[in-house]
Short mmCIF file of C-alpha atoms and ligand atoms in Angstrom, two decimals:
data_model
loop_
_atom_site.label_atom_id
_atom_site.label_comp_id
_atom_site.label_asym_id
_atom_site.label_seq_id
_atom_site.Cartn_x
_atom_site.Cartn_y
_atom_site.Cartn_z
CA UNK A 34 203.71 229.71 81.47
CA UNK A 35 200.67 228.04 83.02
CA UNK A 36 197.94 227.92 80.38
CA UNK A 37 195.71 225.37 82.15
CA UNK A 38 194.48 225.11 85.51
CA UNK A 39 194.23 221.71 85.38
CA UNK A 40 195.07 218.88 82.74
CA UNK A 41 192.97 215.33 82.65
CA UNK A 42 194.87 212.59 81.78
CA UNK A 43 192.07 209.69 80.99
CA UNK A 44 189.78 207.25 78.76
CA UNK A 45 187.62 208.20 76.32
CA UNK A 46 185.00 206.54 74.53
CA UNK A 47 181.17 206.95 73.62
CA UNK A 48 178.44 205.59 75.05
CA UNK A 49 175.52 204.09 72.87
CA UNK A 50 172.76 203.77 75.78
CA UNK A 51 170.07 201.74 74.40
CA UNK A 52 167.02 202.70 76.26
CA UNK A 53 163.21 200.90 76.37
CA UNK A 54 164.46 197.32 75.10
CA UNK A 55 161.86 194.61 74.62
CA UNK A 56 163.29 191.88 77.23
CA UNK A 57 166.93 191.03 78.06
CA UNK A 58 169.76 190.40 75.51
CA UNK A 59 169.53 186.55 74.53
CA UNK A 60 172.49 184.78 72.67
CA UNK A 61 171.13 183.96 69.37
CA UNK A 62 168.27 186.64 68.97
CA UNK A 63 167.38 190.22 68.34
CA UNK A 64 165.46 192.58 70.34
CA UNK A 65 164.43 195.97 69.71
CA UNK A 66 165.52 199.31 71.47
CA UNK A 67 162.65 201.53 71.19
CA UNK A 68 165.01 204.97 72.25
CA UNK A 69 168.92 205.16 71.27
CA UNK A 70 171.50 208.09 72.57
CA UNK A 71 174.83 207.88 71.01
CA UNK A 72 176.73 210.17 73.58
CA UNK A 73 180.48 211.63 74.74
CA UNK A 74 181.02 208.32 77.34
CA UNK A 75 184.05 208.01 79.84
CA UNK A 76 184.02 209.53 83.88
CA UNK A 77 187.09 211.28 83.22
CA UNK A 78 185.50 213.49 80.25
CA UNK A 79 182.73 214.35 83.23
CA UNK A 80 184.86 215.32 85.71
CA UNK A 81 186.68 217.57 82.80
CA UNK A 82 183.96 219.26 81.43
CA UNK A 83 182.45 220.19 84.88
CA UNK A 84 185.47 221.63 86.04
CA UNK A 85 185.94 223.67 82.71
CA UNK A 86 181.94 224.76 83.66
CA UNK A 87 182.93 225.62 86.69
CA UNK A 88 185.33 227.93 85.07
CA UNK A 89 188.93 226.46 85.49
CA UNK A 90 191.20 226.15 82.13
CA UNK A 91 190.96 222.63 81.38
CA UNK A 92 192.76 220.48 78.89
CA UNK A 93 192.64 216.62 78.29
CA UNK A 94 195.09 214.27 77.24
CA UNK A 95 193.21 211.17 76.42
CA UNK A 96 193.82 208.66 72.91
CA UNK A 97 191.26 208.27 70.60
CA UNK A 98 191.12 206.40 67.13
CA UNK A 99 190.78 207.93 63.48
CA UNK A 100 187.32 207.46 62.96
CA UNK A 101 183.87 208.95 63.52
CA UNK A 102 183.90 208.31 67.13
CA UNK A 103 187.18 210.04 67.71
CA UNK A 104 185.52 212.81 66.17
CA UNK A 105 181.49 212.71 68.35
CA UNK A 106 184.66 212.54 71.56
CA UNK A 107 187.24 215.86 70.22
CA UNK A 108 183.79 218.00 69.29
CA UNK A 109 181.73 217.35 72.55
CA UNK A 110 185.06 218.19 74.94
CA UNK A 111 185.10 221.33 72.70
CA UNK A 112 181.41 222.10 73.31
CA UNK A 113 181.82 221.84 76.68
CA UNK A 114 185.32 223.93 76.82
CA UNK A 115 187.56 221.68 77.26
CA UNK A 116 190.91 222.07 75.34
CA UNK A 117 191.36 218.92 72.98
CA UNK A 118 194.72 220.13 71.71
CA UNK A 119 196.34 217.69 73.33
CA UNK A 120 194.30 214.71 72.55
CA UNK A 121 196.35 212.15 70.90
CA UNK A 122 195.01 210.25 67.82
CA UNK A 123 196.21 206.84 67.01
CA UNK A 124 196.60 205.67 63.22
CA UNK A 125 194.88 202.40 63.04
CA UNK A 126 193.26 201.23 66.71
CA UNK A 127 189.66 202.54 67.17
CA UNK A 128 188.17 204.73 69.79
CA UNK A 129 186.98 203.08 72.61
CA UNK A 130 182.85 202.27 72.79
CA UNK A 131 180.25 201.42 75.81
CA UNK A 132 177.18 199.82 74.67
CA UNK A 133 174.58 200.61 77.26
CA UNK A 134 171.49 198.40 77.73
CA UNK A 135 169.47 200.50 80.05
CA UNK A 136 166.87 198.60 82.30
CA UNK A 137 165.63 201.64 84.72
CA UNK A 138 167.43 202.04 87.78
CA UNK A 139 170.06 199.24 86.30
CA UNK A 140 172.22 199.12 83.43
CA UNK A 141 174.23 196.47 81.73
CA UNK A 142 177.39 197.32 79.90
CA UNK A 143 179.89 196.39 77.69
CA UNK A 144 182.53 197.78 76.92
CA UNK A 145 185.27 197.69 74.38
CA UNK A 146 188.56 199.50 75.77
CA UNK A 147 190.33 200.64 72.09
CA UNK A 148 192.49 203.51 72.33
CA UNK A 149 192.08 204.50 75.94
CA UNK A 150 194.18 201.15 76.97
CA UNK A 151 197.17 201.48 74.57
CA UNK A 152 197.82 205.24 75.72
CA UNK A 153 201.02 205.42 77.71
CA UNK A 154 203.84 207.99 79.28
CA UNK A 155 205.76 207.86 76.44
CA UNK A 156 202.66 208.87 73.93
CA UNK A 157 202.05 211.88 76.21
CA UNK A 158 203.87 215.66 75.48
CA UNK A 159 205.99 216.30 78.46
CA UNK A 160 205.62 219.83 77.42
CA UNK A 161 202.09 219.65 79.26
CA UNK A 162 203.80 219.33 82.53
CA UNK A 163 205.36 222.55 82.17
CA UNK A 164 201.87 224.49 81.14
CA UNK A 165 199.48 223.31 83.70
CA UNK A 166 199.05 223.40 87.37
CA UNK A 167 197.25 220.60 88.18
CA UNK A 168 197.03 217.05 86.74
CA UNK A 169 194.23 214.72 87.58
CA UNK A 170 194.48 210.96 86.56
CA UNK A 171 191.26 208.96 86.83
CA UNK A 172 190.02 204.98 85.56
CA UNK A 173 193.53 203.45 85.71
CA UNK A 174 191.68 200.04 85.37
CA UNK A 175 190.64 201.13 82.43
CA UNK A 176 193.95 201.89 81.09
CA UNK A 177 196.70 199.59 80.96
CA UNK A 178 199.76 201.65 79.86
CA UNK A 179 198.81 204.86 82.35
CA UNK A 180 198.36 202.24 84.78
CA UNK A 181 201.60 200.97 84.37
CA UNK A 182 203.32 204.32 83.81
CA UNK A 183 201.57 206.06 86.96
CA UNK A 184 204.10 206.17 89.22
CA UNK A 185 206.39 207.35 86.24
CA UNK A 186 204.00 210.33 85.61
CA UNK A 187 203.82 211.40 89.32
CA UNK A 188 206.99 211.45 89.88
CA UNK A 189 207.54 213.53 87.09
CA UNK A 190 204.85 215.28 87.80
CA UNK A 191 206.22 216.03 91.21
CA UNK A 192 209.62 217.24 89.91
CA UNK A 193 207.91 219.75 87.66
CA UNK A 194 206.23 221.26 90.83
CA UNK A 195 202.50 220.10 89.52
CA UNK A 196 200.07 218.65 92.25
CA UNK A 197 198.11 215.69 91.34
CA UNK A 198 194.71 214.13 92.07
CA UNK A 199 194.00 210.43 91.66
CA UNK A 200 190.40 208.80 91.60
CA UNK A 201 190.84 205.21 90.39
CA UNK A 202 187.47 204.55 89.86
CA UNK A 203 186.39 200.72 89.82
CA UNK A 204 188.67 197.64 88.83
CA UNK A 205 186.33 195.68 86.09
CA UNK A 206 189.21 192.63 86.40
CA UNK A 207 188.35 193.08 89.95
CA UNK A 208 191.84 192.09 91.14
CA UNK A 209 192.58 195.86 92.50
CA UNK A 210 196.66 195.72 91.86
CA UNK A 211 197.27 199.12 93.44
CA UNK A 212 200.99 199.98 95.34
CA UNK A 213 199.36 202.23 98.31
CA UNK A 214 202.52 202.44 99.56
CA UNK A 215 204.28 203.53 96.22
CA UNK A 216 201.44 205.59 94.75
CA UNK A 217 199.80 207.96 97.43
CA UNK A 218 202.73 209.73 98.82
CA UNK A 219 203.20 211.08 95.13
CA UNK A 220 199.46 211.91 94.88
CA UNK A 221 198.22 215.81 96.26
CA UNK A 222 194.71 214.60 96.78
CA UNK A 223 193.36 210.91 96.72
CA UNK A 224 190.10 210.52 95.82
CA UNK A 225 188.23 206.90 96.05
CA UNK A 226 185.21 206.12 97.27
CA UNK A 227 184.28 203.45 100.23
CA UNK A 228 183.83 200.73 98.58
CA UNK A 229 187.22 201.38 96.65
CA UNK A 230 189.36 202.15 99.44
CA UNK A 231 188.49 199.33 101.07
CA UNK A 232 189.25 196.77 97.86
CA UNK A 233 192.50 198.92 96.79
CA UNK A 234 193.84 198.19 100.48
CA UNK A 235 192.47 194.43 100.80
CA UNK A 236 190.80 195.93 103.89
CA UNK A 237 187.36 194.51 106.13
CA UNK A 238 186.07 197.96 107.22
CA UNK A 239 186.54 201.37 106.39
CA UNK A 240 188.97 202.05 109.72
CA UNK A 241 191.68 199.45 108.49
CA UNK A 242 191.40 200.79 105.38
CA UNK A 243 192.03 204.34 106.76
CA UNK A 244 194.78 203.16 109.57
CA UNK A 245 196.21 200.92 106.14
CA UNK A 246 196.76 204.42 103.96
CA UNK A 247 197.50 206.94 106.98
CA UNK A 248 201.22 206.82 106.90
CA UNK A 249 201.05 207.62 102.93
CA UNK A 250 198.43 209.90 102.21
CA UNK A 251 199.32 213.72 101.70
CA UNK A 252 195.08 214.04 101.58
CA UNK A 253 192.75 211.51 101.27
CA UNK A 254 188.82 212.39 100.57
CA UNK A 255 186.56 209.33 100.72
CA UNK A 256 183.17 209.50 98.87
CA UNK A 257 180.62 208.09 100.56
CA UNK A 258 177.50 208.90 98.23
CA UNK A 259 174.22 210.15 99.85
CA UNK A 260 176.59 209.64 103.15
CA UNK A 261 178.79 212.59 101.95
CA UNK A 262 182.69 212.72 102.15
CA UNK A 263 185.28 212.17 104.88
CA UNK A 264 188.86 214.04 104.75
CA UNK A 265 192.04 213.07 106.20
CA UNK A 266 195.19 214.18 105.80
CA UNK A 267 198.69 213.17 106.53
CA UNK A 268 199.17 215.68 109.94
CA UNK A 269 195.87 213.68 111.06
CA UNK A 270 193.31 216.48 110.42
CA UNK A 271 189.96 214.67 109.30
CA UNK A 272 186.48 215.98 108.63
CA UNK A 273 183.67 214.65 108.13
CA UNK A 274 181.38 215.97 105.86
CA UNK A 275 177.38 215.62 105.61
CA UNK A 276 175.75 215.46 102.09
CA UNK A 277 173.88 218.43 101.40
CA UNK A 278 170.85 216.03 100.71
CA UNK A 279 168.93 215.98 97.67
CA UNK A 280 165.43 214.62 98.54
CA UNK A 281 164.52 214.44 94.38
CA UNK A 282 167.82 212.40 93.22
CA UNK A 283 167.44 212.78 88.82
CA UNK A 284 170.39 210.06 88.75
CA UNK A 285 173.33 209.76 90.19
CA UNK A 286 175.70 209.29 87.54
CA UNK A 287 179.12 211.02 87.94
CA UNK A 288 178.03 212.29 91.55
CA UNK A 289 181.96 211.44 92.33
CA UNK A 290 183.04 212.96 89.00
CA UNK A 291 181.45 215.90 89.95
CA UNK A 292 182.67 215.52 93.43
CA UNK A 293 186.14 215.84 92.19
CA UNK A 294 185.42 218.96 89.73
CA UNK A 295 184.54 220.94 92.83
CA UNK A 296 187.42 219.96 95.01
CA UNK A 297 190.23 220.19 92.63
CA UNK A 298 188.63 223.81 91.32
CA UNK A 299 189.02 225.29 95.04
CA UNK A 300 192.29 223.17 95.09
CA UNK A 301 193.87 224.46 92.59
CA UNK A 302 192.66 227.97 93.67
CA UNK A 303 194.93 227.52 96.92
CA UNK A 304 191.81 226.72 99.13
CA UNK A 305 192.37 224.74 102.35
CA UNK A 306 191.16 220.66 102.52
CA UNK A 307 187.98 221.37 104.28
CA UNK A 308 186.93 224.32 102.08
CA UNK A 309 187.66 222.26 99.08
CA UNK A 310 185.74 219.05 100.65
CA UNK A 311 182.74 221.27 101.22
CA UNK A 312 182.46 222.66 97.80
CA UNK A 313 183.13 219.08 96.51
CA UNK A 314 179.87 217.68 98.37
CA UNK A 315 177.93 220.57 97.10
CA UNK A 316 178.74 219.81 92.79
CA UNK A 317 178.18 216.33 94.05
CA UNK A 318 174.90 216.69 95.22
CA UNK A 319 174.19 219.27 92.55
CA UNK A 320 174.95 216.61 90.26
CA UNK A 321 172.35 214.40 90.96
CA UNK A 322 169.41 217.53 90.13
CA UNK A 323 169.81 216.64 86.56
CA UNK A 324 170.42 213.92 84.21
CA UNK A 325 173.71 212.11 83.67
CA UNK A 326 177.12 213.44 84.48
CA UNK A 327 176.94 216.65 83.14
CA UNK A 328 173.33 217.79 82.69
CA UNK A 329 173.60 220.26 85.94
CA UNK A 330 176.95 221.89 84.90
CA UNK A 331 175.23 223.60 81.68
CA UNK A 332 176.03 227.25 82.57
CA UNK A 333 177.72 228.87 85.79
CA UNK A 334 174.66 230.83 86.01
CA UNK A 335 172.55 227.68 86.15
CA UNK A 336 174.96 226.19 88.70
CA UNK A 337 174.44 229.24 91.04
CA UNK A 338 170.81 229.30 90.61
CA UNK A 339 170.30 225.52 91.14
CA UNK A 340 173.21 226.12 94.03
CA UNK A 341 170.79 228.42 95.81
CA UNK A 342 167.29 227.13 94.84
CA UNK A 343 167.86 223.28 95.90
CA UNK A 344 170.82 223.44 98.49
CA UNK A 345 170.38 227.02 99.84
CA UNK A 346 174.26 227.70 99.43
CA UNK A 347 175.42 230.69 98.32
CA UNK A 348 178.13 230.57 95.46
CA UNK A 349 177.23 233.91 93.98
CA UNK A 350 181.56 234.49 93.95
CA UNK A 351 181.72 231.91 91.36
N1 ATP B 144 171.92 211.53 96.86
C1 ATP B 144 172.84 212.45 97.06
N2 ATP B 144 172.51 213.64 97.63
C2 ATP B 144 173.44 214.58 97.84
N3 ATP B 144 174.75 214.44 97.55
C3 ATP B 144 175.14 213.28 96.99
C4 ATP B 144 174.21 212.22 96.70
N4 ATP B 144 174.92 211.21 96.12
C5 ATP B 144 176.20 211.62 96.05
N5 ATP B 144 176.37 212.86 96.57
C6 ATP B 144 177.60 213.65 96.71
O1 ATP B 144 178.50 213.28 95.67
C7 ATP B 144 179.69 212.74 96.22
C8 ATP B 144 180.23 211.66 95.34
O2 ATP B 144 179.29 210.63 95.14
P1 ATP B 144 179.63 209.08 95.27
O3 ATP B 144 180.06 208.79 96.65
O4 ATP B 144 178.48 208.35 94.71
O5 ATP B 144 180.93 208.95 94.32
P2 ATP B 144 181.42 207.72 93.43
O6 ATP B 144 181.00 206.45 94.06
O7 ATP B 144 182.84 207.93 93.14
O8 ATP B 144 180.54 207.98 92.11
P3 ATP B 144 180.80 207.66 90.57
O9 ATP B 144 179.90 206.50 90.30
O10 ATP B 144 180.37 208.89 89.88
O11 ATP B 144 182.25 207.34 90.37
C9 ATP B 144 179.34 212.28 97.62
O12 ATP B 144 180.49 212.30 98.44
C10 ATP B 144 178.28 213.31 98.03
O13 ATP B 144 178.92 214.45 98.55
MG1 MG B 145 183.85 207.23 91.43
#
């Protein structure tokens, strides 16, 4: 019995984005935030909860700690309909944190990994693989024992019939240990962005990188921000895709998040790659009308509406 359309395994953690701070942080002294939001953190909980707005069954399977944090994380996923039955609290380690120091356009964070790096296979119900479609893994850097464990989980993944997405997100070590070669022919749907790609594969330009992950990609969509997306796919179909331009950008934050909630909803839905790419530019772009990662993806109403108003595109069969 599938319950879920599609199951998140990720990190979670809050955010505590100090906004309007007298100066930069200074070893040794104190400044003072004039503004503080103490919010649901972590790019996989995005991509969930827009998905779930969009209206696919979503669950997560993420590790939080026993504490008040844990508990901001289970009842903001529930807000936003995600299923947090299969979130997985650990006895003594502590949620995982971002502390946010928010200069404008630039940010500098910190953050403190906790639960979402001690979560592994072996923590995670197998039953899940039997109840849900789809599985999308995101922030492997982020997460030490599903990093290690990933080609474990596709494979398993793959003999229980479930397709898979995979968006790495960025390495903060930097050092971008990723087995191409290993990982993507177990993956559905890849889905990095430029800069990524090129890192993951140790590549100069964008065309190496492609030629590098041809031979193992099922399908591969590359974001490429205000650029838009380009598709390829093993049997050498590729599209590229315009942005559906937003001349009044709110932020961008978890534009690729968003990206991904759009694609894997028509994927899962049995759409083909191009149909799925163009729906993923569109909650991209609409994305950046709003604040944060989820501040467009309030309502399906409100997506329609905003779909229409700002991008003329007619979703009115969502
Ligand atoms: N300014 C913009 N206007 C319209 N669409 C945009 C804009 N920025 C991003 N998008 C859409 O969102 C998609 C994903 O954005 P982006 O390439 O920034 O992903 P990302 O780098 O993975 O982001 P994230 O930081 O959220 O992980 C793009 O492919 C594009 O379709
Ligand atoms: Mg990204």
């Amino acid at each position: 019995m599938k319950i879920y359309d599609v199951v998140a395994i990720g990190e979670l953690n809050v955010d505590v984005i100090m906004n309007r701070i007298n100066g930069e942080p200074e070893v040794g002294k104190e400044k003072f935030a004039k503004d503080m939001i103490l919010t649901l953190g972590s790019s996989t909980a995005i991509f969930a909860a827009n998905i779930a707005a969009l209206g696919a069954k979503t669950g997560f399977v993420g590790m939080i700690g026993k504490d008040s944090f844990g508990q901001l994380i289970t009842n903001s996923l529930t807000e936003k309909g995600v299923d947090t039955s299969m979130l997985i609290q650990h006895s003594t380690a502590p949620s995982g944190a971002t502390i946010v120091l928010n200069y404008n356009e630039d940010r500098a964070n910190v953050t403190y990994q906790g639960t979402m790096d001690i979560m592994s296979f072996s923590d995670i119900d197998k039953s899940i693989f039997d109840k849900t479609k789809h599985i999308h893994i995101s922030s492997i850097f982020m997460q030490s024992g599903i990093k290690r464990d990933l080609i474990e989980i596709l494979e398993f993944a793959k003999l229980k019939n479930v397709t898979t997405s995979l968006d790495t997100q960025w390495d903060p070590l930097e050092e971008w240990d990723f087995d191409y070669k290993q990982i993507l022919p177990l993956v559905s749907a890849f889905l990095p962005n430029e800069k990524e790609l090129k890192l993951l594969t140790r590549s100069a330009s964008l065309e190496e990188a492609i030629e590098k992950v041809k031979p193992f990609i099922n399908t591969c969509i590359i974001k490429r921000g205000s650029k838009g997306s380009l598709l390829i796919s093993q049997n050498g179909e590729t599209n590229e895709q315009t942005a559906l331009l937003n001349k009044e950008v709110v932020d961008a934050i978890g534009a690729g998040d968003s990206f991904n909630s759009g694609f894997i909803y028509q994927f899962v839905k049995g759409l083909n790659n191009i149909e799925c790419q163009q729906f993923g530019n569109l909650t991209g772009a609409l994305n950046t009308t709003a604040s944060g990662g989820t501040g467009a993806f309030c309502s399906k109403e409100k997506i329609k509406k905003t779909a229409k108003e700002k991008f003329n595109q007619d979703i009115s069969w969502l």
